[in-house]
Backbone as a chain_set.jsonl record, in Angstrom:
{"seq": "XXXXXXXXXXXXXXXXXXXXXXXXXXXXXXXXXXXXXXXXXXXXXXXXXXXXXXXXXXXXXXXXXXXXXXXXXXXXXXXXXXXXXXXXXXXXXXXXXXXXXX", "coords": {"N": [[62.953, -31.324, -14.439], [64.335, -30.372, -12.458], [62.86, -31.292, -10.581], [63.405, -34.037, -10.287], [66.111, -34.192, -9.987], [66.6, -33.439, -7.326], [65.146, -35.07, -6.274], [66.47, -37.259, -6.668], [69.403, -36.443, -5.697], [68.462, -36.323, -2.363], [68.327, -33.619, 0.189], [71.098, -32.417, -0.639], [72.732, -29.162, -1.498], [73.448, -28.592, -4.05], [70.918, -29.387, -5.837], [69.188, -28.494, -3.964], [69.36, -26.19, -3.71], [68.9, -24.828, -6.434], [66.247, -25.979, -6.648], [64.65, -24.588, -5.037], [65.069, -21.934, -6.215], [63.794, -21.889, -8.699], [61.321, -22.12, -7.75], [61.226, -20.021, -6.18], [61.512, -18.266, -8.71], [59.098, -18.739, -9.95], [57.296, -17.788, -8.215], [57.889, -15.219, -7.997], [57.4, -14.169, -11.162], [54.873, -14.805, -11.095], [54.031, -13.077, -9.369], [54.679, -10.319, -10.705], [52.93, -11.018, -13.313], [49.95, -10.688, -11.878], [50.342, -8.234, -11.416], [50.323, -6.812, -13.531], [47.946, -7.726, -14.907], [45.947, -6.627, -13.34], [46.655, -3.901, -13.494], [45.573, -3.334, -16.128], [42.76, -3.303, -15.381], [40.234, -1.439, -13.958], [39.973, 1.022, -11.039], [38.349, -0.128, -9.577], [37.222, -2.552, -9.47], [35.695, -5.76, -9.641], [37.89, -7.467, -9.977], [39.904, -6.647, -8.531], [38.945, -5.623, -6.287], [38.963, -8.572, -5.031], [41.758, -9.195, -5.677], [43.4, -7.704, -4.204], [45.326, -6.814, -2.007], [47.147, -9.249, -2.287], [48.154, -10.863, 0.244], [48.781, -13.886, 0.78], [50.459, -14.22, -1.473], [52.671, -12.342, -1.891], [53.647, -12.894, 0.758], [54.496, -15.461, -0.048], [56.83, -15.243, -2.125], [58.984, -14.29, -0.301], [58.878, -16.954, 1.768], [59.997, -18.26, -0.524], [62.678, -17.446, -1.258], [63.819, -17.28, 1.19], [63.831, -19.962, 1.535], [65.603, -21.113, -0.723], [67.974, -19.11, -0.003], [68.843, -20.175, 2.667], [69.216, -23.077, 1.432], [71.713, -22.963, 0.749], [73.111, -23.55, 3.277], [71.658, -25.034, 5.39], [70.774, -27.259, 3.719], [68.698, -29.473, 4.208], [67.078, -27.285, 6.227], [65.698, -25.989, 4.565], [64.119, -27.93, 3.012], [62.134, -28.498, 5.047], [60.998, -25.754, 5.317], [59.918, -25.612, 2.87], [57.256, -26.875, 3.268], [55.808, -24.788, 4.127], [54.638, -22.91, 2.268], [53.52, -24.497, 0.908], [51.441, -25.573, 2.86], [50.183, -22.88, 2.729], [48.947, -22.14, 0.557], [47.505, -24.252, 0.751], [45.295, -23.49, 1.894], [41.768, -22.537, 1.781], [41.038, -19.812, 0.176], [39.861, -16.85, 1.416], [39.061, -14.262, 0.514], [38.073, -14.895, -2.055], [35.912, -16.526, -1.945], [34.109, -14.878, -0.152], [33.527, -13.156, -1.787], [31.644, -13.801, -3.662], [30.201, -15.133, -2.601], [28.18, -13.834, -0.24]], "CA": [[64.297, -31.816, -14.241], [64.902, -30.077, -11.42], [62.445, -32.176, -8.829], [64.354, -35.225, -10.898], [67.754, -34.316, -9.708], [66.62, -33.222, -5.798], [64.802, -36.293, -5.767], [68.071, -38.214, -6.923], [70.163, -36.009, -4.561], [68.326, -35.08, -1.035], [69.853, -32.824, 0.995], [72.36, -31.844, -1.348], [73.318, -27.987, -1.577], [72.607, -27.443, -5.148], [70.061, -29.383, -6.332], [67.977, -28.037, -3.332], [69.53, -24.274, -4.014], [68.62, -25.023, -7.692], [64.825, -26.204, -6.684], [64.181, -23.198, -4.298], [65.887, -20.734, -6.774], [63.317, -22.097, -9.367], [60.231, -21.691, -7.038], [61.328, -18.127, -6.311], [61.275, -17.17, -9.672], [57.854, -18.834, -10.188], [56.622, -16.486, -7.361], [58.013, -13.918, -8.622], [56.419, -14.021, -12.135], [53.437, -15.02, -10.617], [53.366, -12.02, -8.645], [54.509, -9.803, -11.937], [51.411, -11.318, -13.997], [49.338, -10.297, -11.635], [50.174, -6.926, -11.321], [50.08, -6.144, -15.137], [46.933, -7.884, -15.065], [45.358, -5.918, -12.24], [46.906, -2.314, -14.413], [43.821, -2.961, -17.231], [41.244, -3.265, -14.851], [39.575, 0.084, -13.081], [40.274, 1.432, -9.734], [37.28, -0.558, -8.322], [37.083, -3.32, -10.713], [35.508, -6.984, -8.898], [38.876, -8.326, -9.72], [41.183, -5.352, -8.042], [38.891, -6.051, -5.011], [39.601, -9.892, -4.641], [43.422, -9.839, -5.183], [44.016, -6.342, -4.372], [46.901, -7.136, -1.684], [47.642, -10.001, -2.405], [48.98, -11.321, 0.685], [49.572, -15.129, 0.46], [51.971, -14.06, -2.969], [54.064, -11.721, -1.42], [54.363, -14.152, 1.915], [55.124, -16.857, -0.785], [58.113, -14.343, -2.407], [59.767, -14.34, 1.124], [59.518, -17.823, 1.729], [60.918, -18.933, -1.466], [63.746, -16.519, -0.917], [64.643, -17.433, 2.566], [64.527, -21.441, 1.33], [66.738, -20.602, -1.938], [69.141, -18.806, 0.525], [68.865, -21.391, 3.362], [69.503, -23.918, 0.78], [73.38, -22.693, 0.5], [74.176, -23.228, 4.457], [71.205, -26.299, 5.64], [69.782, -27.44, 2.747], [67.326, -29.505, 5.442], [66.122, -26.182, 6.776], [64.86, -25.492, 3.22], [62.951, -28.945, 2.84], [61.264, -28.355, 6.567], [60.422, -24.683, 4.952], [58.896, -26.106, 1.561], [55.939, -27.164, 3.758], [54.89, -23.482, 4.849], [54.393, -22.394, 1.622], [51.896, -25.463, 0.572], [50.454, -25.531, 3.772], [49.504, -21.873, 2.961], [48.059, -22.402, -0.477], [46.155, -24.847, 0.521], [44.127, -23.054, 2.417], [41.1, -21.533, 0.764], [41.257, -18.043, -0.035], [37.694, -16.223, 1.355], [38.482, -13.311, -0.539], [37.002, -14.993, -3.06], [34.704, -17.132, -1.414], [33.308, -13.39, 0.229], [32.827, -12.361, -3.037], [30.608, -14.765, -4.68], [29.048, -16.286, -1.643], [27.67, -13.004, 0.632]], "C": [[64.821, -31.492, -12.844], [64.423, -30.509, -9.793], [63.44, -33.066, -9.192], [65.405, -35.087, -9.953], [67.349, -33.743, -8.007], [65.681, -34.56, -5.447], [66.431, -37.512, -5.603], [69.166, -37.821, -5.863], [69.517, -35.436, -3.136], [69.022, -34.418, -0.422], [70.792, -32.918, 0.429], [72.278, -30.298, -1.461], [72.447, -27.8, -3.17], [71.884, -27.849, -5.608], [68.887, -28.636, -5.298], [67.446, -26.138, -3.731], [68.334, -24.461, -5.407], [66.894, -24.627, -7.669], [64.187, -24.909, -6.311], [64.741, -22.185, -4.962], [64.491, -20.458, -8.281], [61.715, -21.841, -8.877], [60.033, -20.544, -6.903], [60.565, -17.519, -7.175], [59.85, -17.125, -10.172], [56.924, -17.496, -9.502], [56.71, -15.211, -7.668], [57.6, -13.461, -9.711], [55.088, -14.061, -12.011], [52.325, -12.958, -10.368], [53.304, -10.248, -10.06], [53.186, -9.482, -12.753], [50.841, -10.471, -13.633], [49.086, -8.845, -11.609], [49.701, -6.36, -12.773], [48.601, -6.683, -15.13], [45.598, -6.356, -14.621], [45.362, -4.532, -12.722], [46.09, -2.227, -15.331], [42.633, -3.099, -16.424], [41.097, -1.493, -13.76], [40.031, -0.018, -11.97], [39.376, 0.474, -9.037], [36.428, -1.563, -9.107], [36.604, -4.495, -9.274], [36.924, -7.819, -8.531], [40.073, -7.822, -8.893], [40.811, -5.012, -6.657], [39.035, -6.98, -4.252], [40.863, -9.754, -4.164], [44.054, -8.723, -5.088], [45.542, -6.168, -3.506], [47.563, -8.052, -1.699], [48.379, -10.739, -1.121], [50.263, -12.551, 0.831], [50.884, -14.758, -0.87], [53.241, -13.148, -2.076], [54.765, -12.828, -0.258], [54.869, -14.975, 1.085], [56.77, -15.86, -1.633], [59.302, -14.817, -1.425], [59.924, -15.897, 1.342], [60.286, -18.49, 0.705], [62.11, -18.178, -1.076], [64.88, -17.152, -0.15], [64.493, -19.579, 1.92], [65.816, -21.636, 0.551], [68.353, -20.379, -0.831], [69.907, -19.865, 1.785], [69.116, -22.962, 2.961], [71.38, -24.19, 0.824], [73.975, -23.206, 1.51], [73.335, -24.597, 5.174], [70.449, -26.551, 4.965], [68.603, -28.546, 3.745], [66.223, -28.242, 6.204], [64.939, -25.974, 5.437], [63.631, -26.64, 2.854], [61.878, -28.843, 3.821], [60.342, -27.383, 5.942], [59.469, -24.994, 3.836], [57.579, -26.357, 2.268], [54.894, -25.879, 3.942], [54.448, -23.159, 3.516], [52.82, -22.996, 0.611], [50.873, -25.36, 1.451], [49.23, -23.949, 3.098], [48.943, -21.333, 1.458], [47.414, -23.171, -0.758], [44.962, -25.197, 1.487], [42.989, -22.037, 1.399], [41.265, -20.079, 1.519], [39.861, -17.272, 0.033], [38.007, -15.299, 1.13], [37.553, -13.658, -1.598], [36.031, -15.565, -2.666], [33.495, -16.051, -0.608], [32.653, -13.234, -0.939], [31.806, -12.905, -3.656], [29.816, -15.804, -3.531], [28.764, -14.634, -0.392], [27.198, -13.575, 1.516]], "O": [[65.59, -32.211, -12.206], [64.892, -30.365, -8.665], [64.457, -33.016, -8.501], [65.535, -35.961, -9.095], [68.441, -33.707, -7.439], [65.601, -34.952, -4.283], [67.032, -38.17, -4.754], [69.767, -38.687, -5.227], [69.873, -34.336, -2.714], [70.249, -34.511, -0.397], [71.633, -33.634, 0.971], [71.059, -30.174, -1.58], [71.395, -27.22, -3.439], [71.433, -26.965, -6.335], [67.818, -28.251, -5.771], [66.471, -25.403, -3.89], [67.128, -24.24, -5.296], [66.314, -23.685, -8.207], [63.405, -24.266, -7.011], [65.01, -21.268, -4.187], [64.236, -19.362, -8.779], [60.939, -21.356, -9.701], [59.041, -19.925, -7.286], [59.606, -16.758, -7.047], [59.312, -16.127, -10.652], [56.212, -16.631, -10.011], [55.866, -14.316, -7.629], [57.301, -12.269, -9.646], [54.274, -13.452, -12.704], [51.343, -12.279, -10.666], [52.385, -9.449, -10.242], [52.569, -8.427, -12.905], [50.768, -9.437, -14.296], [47.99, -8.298, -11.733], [48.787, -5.555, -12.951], [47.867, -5.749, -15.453], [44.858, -5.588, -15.238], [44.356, -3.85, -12.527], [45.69, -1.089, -15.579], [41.522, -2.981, -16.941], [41.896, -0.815, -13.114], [40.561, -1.088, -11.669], [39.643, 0.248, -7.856], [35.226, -1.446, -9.342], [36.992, -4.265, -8.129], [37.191, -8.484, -7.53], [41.059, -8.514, -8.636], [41.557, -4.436, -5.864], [39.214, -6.81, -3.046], [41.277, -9.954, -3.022], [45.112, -8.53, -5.687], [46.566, -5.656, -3.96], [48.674, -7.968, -1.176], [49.392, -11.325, -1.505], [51.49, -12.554, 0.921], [52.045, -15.166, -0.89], [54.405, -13.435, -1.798], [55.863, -13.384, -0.282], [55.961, -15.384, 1.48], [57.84, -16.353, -1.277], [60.273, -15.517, -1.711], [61.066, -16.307, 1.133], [61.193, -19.256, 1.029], [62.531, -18.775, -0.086], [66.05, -17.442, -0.398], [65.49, -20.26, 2.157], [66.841, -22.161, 0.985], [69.374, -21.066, -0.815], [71.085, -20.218, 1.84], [69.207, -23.883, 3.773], [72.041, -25.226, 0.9], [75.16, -23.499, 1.355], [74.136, -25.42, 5.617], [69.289, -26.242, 5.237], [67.49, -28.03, 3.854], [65.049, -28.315, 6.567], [63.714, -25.855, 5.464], [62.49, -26.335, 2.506], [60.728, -29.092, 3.46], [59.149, -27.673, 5.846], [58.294, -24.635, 3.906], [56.643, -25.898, 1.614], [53.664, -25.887, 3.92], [53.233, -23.092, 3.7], [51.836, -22.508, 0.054], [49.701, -25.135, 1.149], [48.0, -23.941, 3.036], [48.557, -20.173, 1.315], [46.778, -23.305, -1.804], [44.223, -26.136, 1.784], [43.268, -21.148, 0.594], [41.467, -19.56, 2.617], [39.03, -17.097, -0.858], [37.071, -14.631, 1.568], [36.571, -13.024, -1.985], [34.983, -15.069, -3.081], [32.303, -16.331, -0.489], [31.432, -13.183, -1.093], [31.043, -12.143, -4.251], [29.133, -16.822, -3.643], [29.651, -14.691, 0.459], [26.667, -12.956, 2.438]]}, "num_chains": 1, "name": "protein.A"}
């Protein structure tokens, strides 16, 4: 519903707030999951060496954040910003590609 209504309204204030408020929280559960995940596996588990800092997630935290908030004052800044965050998940990730390809 909530692409629905920022498709229907661009550059509007709150459906963009709305969208980027909703991305956030994705990131932010995301990043949650993972951690509880990551708490049953061993100190030196295969999977606790892949996604052990996680960078791209936390960088993705921050930009949702700063779009969400940038939404309130140029909701355009926030559509420009939506790009960094795809761009940068869809790059592969050679942690894992290290791991399973030596």
């Amino acid at each position: 519903m909530a692409t629905k209504w920022l498709g229907a309204y661009p550059f509007r204030t709150t459906p963009t707030f709305v969208y980027g408020f909703i991305l956030f929280m994705c990131a932010i559960s995301y990043y949650l999951l993972q951690i509880e995940v990551l708490k049953q596996h061993k100190k030196h588990s295969k999977l606790k060496q892949i996604f052990g800092r996680d960078l791209k997630g936390k960088i993705s935290i921050i930009l949702y954040l700063t779009i969400t908030i940038c939404a309130l004052f140029l909701p355009i800044l926030s559509y420009v910003l939506l790009f960094v965050p795809t761009l940068l998940w869809g790059i592969p990730d050679r942690r894992i590609e290290k791991f399973y390809n030596p």
